[in-house]
mmCIF file of C-alpha atoms in Angstrom:
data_model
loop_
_atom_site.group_PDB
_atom_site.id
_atom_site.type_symbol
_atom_site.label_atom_id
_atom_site.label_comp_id
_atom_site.label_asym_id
_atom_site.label_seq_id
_atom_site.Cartn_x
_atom_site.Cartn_y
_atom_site.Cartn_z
ATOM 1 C CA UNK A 129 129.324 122.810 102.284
ATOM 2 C CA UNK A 130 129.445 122.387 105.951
ATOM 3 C CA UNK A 131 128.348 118.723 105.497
ATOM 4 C CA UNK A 132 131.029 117.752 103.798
ATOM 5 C CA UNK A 133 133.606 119.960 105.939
ATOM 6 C CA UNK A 134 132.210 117.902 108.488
ATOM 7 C CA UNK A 135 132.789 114.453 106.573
ATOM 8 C CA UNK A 136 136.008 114.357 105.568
ATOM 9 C CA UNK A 137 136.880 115.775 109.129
ATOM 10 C CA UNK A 138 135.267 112.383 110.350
ATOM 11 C CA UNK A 139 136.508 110.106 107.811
ATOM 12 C CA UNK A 140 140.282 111.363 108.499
ATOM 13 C CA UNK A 141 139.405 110.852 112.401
ATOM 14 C CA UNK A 142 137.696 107.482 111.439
ATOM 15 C CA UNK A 143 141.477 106.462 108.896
ATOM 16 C CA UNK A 144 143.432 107.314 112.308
ATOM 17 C CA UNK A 145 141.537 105.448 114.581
ATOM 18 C CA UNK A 146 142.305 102.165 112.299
ATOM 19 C CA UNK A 147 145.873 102.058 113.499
ATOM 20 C CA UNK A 148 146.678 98.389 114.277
ATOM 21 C CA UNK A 149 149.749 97.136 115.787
ATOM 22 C CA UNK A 150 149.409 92.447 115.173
ATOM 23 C CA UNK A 151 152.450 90.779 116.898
ATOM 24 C CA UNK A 152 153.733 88.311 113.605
ATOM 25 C CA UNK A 153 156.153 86.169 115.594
ATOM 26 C CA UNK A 154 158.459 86.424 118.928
ATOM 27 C CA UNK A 155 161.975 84.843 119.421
ATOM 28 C CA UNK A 156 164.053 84.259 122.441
ATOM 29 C CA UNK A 157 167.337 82.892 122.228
ATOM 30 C CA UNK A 158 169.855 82.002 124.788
ATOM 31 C CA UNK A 159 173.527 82.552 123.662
ATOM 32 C CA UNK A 160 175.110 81.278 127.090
ATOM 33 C CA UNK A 161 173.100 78.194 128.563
ATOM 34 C CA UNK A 162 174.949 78.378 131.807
ATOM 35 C CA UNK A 163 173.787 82.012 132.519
ATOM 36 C CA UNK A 164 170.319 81.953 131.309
ATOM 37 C CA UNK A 165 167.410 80.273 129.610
ATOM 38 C CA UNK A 166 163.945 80.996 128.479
ATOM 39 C CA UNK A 167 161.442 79.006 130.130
ATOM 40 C CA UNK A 168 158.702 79.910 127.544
ATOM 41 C CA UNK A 169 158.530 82.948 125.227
ATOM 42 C CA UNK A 170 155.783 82.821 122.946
ATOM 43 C CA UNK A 171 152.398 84.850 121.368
ATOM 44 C CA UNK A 172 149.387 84.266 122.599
ATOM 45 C CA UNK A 173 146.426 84.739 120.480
ATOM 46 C CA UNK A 174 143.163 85.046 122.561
ATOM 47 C CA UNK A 175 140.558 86.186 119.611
ATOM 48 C CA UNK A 176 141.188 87.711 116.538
ATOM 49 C CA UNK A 177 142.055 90.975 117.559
ATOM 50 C CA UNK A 178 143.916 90.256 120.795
ATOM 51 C CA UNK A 179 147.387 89.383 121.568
ATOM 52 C CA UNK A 180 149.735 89.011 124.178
ATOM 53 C CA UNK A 181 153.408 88.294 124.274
ATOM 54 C CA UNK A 182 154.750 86.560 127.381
ATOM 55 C CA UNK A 183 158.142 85.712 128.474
ATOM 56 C CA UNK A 184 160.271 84.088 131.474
ATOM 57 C CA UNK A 185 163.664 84.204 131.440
ATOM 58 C CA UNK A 186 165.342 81.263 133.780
ATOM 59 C CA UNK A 187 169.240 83.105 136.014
ATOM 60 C CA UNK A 188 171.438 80.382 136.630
ATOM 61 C CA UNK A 189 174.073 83.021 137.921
ATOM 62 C CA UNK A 190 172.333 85.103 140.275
ATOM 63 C CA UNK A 191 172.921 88.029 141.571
ATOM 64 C CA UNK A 192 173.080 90.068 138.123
ATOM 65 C CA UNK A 193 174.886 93.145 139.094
ATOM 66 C CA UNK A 194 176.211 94.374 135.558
ATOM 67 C CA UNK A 195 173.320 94.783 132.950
ATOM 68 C CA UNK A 196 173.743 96.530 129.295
ATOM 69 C CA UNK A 197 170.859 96.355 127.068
ATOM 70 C CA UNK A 198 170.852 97.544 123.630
ATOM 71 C CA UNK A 199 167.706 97.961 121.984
ATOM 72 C CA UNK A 200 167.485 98.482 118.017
ATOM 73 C CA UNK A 201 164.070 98.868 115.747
ATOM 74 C CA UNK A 202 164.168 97.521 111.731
ATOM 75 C CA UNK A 203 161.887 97.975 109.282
ATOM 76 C CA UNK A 204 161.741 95.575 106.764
ATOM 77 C CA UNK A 205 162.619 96.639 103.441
ATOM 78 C CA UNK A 206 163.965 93.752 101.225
ATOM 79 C CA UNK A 207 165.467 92.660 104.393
ATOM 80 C CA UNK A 208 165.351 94.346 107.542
ATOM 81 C CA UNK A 209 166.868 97.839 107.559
ATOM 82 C CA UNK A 210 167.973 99.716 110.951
ATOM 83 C CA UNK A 211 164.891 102.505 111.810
ATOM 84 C CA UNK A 212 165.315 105.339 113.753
ATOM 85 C CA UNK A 213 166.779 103.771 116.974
ATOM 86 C CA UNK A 214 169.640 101.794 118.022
ATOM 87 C CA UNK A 215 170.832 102.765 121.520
ATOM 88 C CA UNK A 216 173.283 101.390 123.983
ATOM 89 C CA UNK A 217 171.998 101.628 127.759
ATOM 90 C CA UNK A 218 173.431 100.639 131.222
ATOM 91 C CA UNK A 219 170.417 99.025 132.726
ATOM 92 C CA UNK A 220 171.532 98.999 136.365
ATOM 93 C CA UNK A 221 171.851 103.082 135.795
ATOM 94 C CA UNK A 222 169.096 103.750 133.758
ATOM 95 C CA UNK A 223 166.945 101.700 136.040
ATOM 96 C CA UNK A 224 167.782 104.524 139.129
ATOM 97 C CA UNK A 225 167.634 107.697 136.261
ATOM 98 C CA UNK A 226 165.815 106.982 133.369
ATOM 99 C CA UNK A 227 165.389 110.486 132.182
ATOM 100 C CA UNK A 228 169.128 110.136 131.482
ATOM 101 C CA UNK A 229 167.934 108.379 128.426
ATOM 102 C CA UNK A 230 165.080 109.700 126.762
ATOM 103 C CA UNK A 231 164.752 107.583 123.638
ATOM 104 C CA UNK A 232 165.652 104.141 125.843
ATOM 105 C CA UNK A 233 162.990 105.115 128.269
ATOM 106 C CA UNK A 234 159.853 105.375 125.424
ATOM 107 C CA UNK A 235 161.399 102.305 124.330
ATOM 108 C CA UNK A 236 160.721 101.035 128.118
ATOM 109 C CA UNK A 237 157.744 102.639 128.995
ATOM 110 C CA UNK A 238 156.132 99.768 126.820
ATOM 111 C CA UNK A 239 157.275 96.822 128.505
ATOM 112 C CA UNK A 240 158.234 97.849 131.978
ATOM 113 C CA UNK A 241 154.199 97.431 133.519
ATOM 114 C CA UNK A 242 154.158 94.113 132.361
ATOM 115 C CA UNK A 243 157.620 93.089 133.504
ATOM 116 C CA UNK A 244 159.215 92.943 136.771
ATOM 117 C CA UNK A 245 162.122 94.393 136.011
ATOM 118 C CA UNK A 246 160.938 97.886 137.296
ATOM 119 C CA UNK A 247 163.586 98.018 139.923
ATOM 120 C CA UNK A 248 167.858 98.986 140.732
ATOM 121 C CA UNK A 249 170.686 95.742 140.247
ATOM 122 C CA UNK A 250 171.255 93.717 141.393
ATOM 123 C CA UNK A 251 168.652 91.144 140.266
ATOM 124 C CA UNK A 252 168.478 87.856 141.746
ATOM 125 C CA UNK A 253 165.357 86.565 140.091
ATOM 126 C CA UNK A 254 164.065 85.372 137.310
ATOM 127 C CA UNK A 255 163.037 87.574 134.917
ATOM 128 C CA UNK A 256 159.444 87.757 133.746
ATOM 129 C CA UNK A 257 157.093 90.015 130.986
ATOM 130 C CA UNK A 258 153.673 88.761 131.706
ATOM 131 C CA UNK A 259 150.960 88.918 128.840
ATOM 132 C CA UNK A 260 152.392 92.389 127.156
ATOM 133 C CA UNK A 261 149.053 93.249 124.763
ATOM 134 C CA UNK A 262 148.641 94.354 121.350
ATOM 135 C CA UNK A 263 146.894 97.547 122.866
ATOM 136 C CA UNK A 264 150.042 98.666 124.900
ATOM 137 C CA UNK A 265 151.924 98.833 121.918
ATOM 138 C CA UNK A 266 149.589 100.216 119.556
ATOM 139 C CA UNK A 267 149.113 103.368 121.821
ATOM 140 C CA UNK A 268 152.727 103.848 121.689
ATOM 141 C CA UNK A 269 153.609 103.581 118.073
ATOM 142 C CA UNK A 270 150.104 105.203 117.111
ATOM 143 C CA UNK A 271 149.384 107.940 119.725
ATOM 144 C CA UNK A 272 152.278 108.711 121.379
ATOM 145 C CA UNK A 273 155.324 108.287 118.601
ATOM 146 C CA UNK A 274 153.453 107.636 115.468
ATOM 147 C CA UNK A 275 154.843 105.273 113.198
ATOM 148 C CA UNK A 276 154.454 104.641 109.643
ATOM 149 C CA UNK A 277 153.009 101.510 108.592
ATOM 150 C CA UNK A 278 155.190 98.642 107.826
ATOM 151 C CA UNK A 279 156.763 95.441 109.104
ATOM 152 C CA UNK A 280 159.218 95.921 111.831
ATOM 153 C CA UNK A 281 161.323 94.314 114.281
ATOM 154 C CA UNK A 282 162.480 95.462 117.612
ATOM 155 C CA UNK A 283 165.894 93.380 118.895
ATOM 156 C CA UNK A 284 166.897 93.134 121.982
ATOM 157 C CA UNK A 285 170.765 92.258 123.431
ATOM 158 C CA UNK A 286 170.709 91.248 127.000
ATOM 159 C CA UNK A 287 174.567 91.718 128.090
ATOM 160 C CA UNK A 288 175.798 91.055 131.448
ATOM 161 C CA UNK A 289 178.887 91.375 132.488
ATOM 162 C CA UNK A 290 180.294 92.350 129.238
ATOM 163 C CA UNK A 291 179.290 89.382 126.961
ATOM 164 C CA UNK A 292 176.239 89.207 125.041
ATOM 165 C CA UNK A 293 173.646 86.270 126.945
ATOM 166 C CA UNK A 294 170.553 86.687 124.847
ATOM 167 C CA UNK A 295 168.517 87.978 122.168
ATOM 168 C CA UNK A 296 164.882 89.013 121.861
ATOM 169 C CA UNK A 297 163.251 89.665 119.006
ATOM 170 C CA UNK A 298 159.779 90.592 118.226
ATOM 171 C CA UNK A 299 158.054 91.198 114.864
ATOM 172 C CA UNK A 300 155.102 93.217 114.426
ATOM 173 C CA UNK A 301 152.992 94.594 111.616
ATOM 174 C CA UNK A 302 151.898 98.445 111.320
ATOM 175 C CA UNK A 303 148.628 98.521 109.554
#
């Protein structure tokens, strides 16, 4: 009896540890040329069980003073379906208190080690995420804030100064 106490307890340890986040496809887009453009934005695939997503993001209008970034999460279910989270942030505020915004800042949390845009407007750089793994997200949306399996998309508006400048989008699988 204890045996197979003891085997299903490791078999339902051995099903959660089998959590796998795979990166399908990432999209940058550029809706004003004059304000911004992506440099590269693309997946890396090192082996077969790691990926990276990298991005560079060119300002033509520098300093950036006025930053709104609204984040949203679909899952795809004969199209893709809003999930859980669409929210609506000031960036240049929730950069100097981002326990203002609790769901924006697990939303983040993900990218900001990998990203130098860790710090208060205004920004008068360009705009990097440098080699964002498959691992950093799986921890997230398997240890942290489980999610269920599935194909999903997180989407990205980058607004400054009022007017939408450009979109991010990157797919994932849930496995």
């Amino acid at each position: 009896m204890n045996f197979s106490v003891a085997f299903l307890v490791i078999m339902y340890l051995i099903e959660g540890a089998h959590s796998l986040v795979e990166f399908t496809n990432f999209q940058c887009e550029s809706l004003d040329r004059n304000f911004c453009g992506f440099e590269y934005c693309h997946i890396k695939s090192v082996n077969r069980t790691y990926k990276y997503i990298s991005l560079k993001v060119n300002l033509y209008k520098t300093p950036v003073s006025s930053v709104k970034v609204n984040a949203a999460i679909y899952k795809r279910l004969s199209g893709y379906k809003p999930f859980l989270y669409n929210v609506t942030v000031d960036g240049c505020k929730f950069i100097k208190n981002q326990n203002s915004y609790p769901i924006f800042k697990f939303i983040f949390s993900v990218f900001k080690d990998a990203s130098n845009m860790n710090h208060s407007c205004p920004y008068d750089h360009d705009i990097l995420l440098e080699k964002l793994s498959t691992e950093k997200f799986n921890h997230y949306v398997t240890k942290i804030l489980p999610f269920p399996e599935g194909v999903y998309m997180v989407k990205m508006n980058w607004i400054a100064y009022g007017i939408n400048r450009a979109i991010v989008r990157l797919y994932l699988t849930i496995t």
